[in-house]
Coordinates of C-alpha atoms and ligand atoms in Angstrom, one line a residue:
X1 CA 2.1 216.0 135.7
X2 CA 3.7 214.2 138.7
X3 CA 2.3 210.5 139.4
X4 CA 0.2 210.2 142.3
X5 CA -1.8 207.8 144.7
X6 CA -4.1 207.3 141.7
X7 CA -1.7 205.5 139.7
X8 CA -0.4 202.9 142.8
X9 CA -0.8 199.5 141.1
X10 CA -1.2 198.2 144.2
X11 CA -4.5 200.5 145.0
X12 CA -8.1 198.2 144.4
X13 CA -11.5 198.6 143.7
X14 CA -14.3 197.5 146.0
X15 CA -16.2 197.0 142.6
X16 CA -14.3 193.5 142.5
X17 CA -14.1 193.2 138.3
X18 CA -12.1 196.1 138.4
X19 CA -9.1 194.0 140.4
X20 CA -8.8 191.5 137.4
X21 CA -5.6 191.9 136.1
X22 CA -7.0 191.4 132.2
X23 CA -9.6 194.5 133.4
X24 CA -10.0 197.1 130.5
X25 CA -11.4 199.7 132.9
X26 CA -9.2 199.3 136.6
X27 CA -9.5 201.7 139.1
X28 CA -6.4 203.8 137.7
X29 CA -8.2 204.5 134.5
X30 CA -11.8 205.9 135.5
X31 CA -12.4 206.5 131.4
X32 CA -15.4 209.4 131.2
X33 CA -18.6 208.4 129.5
X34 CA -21.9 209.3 128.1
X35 CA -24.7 206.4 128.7
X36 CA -28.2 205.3 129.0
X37 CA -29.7 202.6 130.5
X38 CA -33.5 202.7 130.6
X39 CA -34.1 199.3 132.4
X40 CA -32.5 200.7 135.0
X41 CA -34.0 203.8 135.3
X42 CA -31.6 206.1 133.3
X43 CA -33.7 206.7 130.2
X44 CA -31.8 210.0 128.7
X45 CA -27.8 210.1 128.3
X46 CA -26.0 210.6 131.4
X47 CA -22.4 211.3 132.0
X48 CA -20.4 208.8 133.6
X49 CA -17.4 206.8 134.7
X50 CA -16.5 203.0 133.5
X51 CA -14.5 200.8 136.0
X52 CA -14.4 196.8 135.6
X53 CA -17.8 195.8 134.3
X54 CA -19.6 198.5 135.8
X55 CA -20.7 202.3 134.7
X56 CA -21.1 205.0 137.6
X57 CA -23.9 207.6 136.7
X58 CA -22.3 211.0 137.7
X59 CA -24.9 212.9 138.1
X60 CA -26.8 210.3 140.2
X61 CA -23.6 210.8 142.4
X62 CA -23.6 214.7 142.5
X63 CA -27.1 215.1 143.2
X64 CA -27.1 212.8 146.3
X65 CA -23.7 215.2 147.6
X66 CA -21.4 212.9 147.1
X67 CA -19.2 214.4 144.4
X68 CA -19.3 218.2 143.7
X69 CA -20.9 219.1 140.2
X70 CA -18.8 220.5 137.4
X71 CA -21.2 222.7 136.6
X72 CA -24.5 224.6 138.3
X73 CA -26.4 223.4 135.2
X74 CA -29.2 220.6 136.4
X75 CA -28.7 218.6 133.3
X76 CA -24.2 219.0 133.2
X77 CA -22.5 216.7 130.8
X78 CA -19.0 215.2 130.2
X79 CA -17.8 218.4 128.4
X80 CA -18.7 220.5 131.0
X81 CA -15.6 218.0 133.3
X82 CA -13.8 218.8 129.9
X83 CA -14.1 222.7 130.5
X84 CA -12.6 222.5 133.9
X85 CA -9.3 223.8 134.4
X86 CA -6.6 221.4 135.0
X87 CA -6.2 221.3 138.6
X88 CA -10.0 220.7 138.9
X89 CA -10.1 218.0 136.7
X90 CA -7.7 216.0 138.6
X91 CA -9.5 217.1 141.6
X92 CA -12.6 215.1 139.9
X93 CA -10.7 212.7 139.6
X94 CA -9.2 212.2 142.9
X95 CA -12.4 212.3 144.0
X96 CA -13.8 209.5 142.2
X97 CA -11.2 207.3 143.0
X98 CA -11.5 208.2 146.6
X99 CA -15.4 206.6 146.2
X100 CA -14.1 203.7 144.4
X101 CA -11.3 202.8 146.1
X102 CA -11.8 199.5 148.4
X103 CA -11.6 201.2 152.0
X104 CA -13.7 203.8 151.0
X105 CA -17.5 202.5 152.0
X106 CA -19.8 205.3 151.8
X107 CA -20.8 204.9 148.5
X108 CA -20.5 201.0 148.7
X109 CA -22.7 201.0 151.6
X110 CA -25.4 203.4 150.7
X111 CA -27.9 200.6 149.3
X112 CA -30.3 203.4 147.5
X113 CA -27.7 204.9 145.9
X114 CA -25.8 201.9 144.8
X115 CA -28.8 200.8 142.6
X116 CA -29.4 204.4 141.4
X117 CA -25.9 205.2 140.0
X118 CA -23.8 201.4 139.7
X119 CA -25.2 199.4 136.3
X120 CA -23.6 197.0 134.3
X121 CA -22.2 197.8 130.9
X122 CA -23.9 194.9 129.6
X123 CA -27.6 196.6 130.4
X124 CA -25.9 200.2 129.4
X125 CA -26.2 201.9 126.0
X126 CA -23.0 203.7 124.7
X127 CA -23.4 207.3 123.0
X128 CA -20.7 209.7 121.9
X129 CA -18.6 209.8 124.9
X130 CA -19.5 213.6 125.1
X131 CA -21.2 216.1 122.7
X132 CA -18.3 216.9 120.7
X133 CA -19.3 219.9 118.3
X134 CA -16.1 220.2 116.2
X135 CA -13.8 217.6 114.7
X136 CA -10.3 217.9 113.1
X137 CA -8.5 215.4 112.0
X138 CA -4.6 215.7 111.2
X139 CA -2.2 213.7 109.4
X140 CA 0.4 212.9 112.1
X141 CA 1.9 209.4 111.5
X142 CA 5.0 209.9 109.3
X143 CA 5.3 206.4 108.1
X144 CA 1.8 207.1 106.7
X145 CA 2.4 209.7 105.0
X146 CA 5.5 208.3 103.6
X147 CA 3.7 205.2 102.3
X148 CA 0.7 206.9 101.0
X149 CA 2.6 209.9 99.4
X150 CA 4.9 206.6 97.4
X151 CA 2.0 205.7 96.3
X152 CA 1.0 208.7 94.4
X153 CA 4.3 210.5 94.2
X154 CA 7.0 208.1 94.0
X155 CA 9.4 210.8 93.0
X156 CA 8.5 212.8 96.4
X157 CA 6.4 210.8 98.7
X158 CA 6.4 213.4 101.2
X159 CA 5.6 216.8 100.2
X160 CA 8.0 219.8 101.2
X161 CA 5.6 221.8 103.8
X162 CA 5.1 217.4 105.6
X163 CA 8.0 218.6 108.3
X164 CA 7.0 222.2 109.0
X165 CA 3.3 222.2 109.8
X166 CA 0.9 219.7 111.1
X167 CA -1.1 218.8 108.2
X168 CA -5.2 218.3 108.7
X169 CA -8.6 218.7 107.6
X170 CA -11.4 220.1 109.1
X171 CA -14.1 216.8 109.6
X172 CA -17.6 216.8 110.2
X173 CA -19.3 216.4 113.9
X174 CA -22.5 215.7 112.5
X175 CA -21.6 212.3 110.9
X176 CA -19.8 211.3 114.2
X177 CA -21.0 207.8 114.9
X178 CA -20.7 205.6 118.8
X179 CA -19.0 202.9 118.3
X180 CA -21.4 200.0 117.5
X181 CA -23.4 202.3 114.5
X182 CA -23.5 200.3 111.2
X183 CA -21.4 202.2 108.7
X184 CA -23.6 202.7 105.3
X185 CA -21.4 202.0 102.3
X186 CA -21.3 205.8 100.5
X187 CA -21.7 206.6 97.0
X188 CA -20.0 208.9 95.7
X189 CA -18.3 210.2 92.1
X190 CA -15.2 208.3 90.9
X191 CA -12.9 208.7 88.3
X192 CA -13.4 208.0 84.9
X193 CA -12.3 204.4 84.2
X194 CA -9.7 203.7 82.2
X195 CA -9.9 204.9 78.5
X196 CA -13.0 207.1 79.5
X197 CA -13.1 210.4 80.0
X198 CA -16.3 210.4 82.3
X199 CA -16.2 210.1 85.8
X200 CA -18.8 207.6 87.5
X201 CA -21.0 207.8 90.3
X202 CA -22.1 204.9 92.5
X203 CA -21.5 202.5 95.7
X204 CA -17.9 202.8 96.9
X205 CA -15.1 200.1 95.5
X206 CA -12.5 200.9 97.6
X207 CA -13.8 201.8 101.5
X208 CA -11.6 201.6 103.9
X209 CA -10.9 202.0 107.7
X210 CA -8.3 204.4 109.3
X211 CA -7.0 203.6 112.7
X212 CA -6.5 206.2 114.7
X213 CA -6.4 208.0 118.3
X214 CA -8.6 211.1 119.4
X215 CA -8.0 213.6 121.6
X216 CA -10.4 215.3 123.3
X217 CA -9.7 218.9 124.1
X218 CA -10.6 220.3 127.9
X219 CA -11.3 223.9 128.3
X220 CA -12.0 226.6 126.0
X221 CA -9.7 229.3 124.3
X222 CA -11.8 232.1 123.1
X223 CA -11.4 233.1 118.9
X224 CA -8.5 235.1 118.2
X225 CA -6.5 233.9 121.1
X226 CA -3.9 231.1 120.2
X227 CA -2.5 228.4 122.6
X228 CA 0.8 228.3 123.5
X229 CA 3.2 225.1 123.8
X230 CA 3.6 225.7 127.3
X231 CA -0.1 225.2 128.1
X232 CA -0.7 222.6 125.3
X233 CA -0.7 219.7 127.2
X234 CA -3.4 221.1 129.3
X235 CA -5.8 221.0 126.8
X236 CA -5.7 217.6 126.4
X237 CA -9.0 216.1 128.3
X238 CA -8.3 212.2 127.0
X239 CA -8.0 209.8 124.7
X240 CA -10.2 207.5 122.8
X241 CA -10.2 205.4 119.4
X242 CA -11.5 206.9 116.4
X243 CA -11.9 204.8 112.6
X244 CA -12.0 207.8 109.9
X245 CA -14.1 205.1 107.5
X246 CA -12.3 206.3 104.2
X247 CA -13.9 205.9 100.9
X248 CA -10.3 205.6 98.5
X249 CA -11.6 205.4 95.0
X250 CA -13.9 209.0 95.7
X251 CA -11.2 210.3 97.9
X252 CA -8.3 209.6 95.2
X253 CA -10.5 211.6 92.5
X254 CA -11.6 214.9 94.6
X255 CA -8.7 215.2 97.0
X256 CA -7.1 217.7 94.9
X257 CA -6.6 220.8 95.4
X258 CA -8.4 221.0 98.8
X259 CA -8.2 217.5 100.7
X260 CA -10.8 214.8 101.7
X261 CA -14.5 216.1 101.3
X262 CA -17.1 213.3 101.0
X263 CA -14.6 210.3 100.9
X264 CA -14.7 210.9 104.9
X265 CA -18.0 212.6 106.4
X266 CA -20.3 210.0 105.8
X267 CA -19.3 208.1 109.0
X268 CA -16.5 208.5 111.5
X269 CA -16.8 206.6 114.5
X270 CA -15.8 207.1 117.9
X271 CA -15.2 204.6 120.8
X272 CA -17.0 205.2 124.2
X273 CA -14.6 205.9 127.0
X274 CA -12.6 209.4 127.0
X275 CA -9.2 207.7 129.2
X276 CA -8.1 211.1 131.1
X277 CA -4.7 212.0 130.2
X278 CA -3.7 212.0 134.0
X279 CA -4.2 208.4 133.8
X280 CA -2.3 208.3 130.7
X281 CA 0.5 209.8 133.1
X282 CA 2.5 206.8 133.3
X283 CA 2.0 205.7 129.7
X284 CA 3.9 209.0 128.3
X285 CA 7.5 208.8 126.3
X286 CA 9.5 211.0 123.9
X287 CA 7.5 213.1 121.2
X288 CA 8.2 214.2 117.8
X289 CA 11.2 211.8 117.0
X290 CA 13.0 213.5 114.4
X291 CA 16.0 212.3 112.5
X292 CA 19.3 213.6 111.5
X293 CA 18.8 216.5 109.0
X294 CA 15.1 216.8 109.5
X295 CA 14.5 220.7 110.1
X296 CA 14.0 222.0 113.6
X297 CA 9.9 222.6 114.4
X298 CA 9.3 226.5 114.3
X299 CA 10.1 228.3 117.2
X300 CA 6.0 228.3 118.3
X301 CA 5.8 224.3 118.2
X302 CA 8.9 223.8 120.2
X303 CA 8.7 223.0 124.0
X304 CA 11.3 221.0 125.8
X305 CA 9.0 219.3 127.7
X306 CA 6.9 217.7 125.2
X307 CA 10.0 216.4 123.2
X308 CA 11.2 214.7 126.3
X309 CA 7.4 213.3 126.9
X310 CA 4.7 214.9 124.8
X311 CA 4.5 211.0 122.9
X312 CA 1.6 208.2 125.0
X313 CA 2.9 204.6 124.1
X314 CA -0.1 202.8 123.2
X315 CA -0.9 199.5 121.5
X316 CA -3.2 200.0 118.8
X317 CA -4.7 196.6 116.8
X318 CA -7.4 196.6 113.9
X319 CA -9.0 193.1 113.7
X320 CA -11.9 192.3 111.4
X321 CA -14.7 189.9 111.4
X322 CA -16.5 189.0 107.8
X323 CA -19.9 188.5 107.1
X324 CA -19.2 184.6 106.5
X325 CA -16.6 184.3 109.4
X326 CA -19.8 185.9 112.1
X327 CA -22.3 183.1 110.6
X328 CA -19.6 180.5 111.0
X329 CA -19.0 181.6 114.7
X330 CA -15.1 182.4 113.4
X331 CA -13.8 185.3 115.7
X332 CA -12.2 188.5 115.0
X333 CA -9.0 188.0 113.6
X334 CA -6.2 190.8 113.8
X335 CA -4.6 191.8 110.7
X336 CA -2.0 194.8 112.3
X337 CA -0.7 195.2 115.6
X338 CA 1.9 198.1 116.9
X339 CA 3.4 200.5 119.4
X340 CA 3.3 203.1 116.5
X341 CA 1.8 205.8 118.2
X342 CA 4.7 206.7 120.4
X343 CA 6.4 207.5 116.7
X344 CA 4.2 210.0 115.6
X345 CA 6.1 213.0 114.1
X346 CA 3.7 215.3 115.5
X347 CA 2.3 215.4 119.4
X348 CA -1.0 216.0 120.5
X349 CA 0.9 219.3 122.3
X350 CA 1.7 220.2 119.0
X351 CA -1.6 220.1 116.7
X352 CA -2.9 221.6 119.7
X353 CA -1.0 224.8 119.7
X354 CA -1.0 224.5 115.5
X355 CA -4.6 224.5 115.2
X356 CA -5.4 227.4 117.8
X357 CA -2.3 229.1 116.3
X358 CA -4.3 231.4 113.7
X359 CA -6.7 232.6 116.8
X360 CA -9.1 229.4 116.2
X361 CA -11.1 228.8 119.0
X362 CA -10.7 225.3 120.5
X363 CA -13.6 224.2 122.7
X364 CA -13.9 221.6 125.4
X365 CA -15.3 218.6 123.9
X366 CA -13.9 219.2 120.4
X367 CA -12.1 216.3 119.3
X368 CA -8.9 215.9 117.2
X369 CA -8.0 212.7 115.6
X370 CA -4.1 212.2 115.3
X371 CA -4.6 210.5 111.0
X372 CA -4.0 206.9 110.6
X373 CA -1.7 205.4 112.9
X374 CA 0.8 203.1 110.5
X375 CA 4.4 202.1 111.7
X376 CA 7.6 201.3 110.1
X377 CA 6.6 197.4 109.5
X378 CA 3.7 196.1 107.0
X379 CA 1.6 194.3 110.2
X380 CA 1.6 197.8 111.9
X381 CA -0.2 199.9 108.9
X382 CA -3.2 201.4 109.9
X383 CA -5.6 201.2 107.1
X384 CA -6.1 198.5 104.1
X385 CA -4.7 201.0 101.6
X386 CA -1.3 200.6 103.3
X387 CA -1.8 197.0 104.1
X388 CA -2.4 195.5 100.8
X389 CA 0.1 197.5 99.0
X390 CA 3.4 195.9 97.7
X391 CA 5.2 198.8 96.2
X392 CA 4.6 200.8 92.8
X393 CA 3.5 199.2 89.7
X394 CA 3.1 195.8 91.7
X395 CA -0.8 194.3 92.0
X396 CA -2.2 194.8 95.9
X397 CA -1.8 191.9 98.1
X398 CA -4.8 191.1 99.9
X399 CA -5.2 190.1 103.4
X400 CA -6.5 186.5 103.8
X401 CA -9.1 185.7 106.1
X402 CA -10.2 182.6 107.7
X403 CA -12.3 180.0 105.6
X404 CA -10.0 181.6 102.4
X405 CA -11.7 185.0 102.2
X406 CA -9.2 187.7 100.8
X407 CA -9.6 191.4 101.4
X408 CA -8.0 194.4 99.4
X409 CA -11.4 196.8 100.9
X410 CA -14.0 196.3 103.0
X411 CA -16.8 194.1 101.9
X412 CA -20.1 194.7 103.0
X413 CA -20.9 192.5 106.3
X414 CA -17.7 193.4 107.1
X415 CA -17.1 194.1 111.2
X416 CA -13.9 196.1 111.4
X417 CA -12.4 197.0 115.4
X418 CA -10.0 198.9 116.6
X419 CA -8.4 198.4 120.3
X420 CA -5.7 200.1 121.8
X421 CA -4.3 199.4 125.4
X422 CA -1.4 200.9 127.2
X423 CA 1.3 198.1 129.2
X424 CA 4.1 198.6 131.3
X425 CA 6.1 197.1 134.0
X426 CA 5.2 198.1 137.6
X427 CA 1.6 199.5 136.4
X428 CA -2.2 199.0 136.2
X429 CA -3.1 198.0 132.3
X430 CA -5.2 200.6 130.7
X431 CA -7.0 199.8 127.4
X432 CA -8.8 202.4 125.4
X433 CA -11.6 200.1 124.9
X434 CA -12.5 199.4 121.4
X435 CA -14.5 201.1 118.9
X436 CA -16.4 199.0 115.9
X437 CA -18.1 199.5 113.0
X438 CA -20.1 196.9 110.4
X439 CA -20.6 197.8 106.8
X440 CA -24.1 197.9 105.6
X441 CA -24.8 197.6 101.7
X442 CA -24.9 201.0 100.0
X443 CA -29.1 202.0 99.8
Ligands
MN1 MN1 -7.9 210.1 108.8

């Protein structure tokens, strides 16, 4: 995808937030959303566009003619601009930017329309960023899987099939929360404790977060077809921030043989804005880093293209806020911070083209998670199970909070958020905006 006009650093908004240089949402980002704001007039979700402090509704903008509808459905949603083909989507895109961009003044000028389809985000409600009907989520990060796996197997931290085939799990859309949701501590069954033969059943001990990124697929592939690596990178729509809340002490007892069940549907939640990937254009580095003596991917999730830039450098941050720290106005603090992303063994190209590779049908709006993001270092593990472990035998080391707290899990009160944001010399800042969760007591 070549880079265009849309990604000049230089190019500004007339929407004058957006030309902050600390903006989350600039003009060369344009993130997709799905909002309300019944104050305003918007009562029912709406798709729409976030830039600087602002939210667009877009159908507000097609029905008044000044954008063309992705769909002839009256009531078209963000998936529908996900079932576009590619060329169309960027064509969506161009256009938008051509009504936001500062010497452009028919939309800026049209009064009516302006307080019709422009809100704040402060006045807007956030929903799933579109209706997102099916949800995978892989196992992608090899330093995860590595430190996990030494903790159960330190004889073979990483099983043999880890290399060949993207692992993953089918997840649950139902339980898919907007970010913001409070996260109900689960119950679940646990195993027996030690000298008992019985397994237990109650609240949670050990919940955790997962940081991760989500990919949202664009068009459809119909079921027995399969995707190939050369279109892979096609189907990505955008990315967002997902937390697969992670309940260890079930999840460790019932993972075997068949993988996370309940440890993981009763709440997965999902940040706001869907970034486009052609906005992500700059953003893009090597995939599927492998080292010397690693096997060669099977022929059908090989493409030149996406090992030379099928990666997206992003920042990715987990911060938590605790019950205690909230009521004694303490802030967020950030317990990992790291570029891991652009080291995940697996691309986006490649689950793609894995997942669709038995004839499954991917569907525009579905949404694939990449696992828990962890790097090489311990402040750049994505999840509390890595963060607080100190190697095998050895007790866990908890975090320490402000005002002397200690964490090993979540505690209830608990605010856990996830950013991500994408830097680089000679272009616009683009942050995936963040996606947070609280932990409410088990009912
Ligand atoms: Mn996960």
């Amino acid at each position: 995808m070549p880079l265009d006009h849309t990604h000049d650093v230089a190019r500004r908004s007339w929407i004058e937030s957006a030309n902050d240089p600390a903006a989350d949402f600039p003009l060369q980002s344009l993130p997709y959303c799905t909002f309300s704001c019944p104050a305003r007039g918007v009562p029912d979700p709406v798709p729409g566009v976030a830039i600087g402090d602002r939210v667009v509704d877009l159908r507000a903008l097609t029905a008044a003619r000044m954008l063309a509808a992705p769909s002839t459905r009256d009531a078209w949603t963000i998936a529908d601009i996900a079932r576009l083909p590619s060329d169309a989507r960027r064509d969506m895109r161009h256009a938008l930017f051509g009504l936001l961009v500062e010497d452009n003044h028919s939309l800026r000028d049209n009064p009516g329309l302006l307080v019709a389809a422009v809100h704040f985000q402060r006045d807007a409600t956030f929903h799933l960023p579109c209706d997102i009907r099916n949800y995978t989520d892989f196992y992608a990060s090899l330093d995860h899987a590595s430190t996990v796996g030494s903790m159960f197997r330190p004889d073979q931290p990483l099983l043999p099939n880890y290399k060949h085939v993207p692992i993953g799990y089918h997840g649950r859309a139902s339980s898919l929360i907007p970010s913001g949701t409070p996260v109900i501590r689960p119950r679940g069954q646990q195993s027996p404790p030690e000298g008992a033969s019985t397994p237990t059943f109650g609240p949670c001990r050990m919940l955790d977060y997962e940081l991760e990124v989500g990919c949202v697929i664009a068009e459809d592939n119909t079921l027995g077809t399969s995707v190939p690596m050369s279109k892979a990178a096609e189907r990505i729509f955008g990315l967002c921030l997902v937390n697969d809340w992670s309940a260890r002490d079930v999840q460790r007892w019932e993972y075997q043989p068949l993988g996370p069940f309940l440890a993981k549907n009763f709440a997965t939640s999902v940040s706001p804005f869907i970034v486009p990937v052609e906005a992500l254009e700059p953003f893009r580095c090597e995939g599927t880093p492998r080292a010397e003596g690693d096997p060669a991917p099977l022929e059908y999730l090989q493409d030149a293209k996406d090992r030379a830039s099928g990666g997206f450098d992003i920042v990715l941050e987990a911060w938590i806020q605790s019950e205690a720290m909230s009521q004694a106005g303490v802030a967020p603090v950030r317990i990992s911070s790291g570029r891991s992303f652009s080291r995940m063994y697996w691309t986006f190209a490649q689950m793609i083209t894995h997942h669709a590779s038995n004839g499954c049908n991917l569907e525009a709006g579905d949404l694939i998670a990449s696992g828990t993001v962890s790097g090489p270092t311990r402040d750049s593990r994505g999840c509390l199970l890595e963060l607080t472990w100190d190697g095998p035998g050895k007790p866990r080391r908890p975090v320490d909070l402000p005002g002397g707290e200690q964490r090993t899990f979540l505690a209830d009160g608990d605010t856990l958020v996830l950013k991500g944001f994408c830097d680089k010399p000679g272009f616009r800042r683009l942050s995936l905006g963040e996606c947070r969760g609280t932990i409410r007591s088990s009912r």
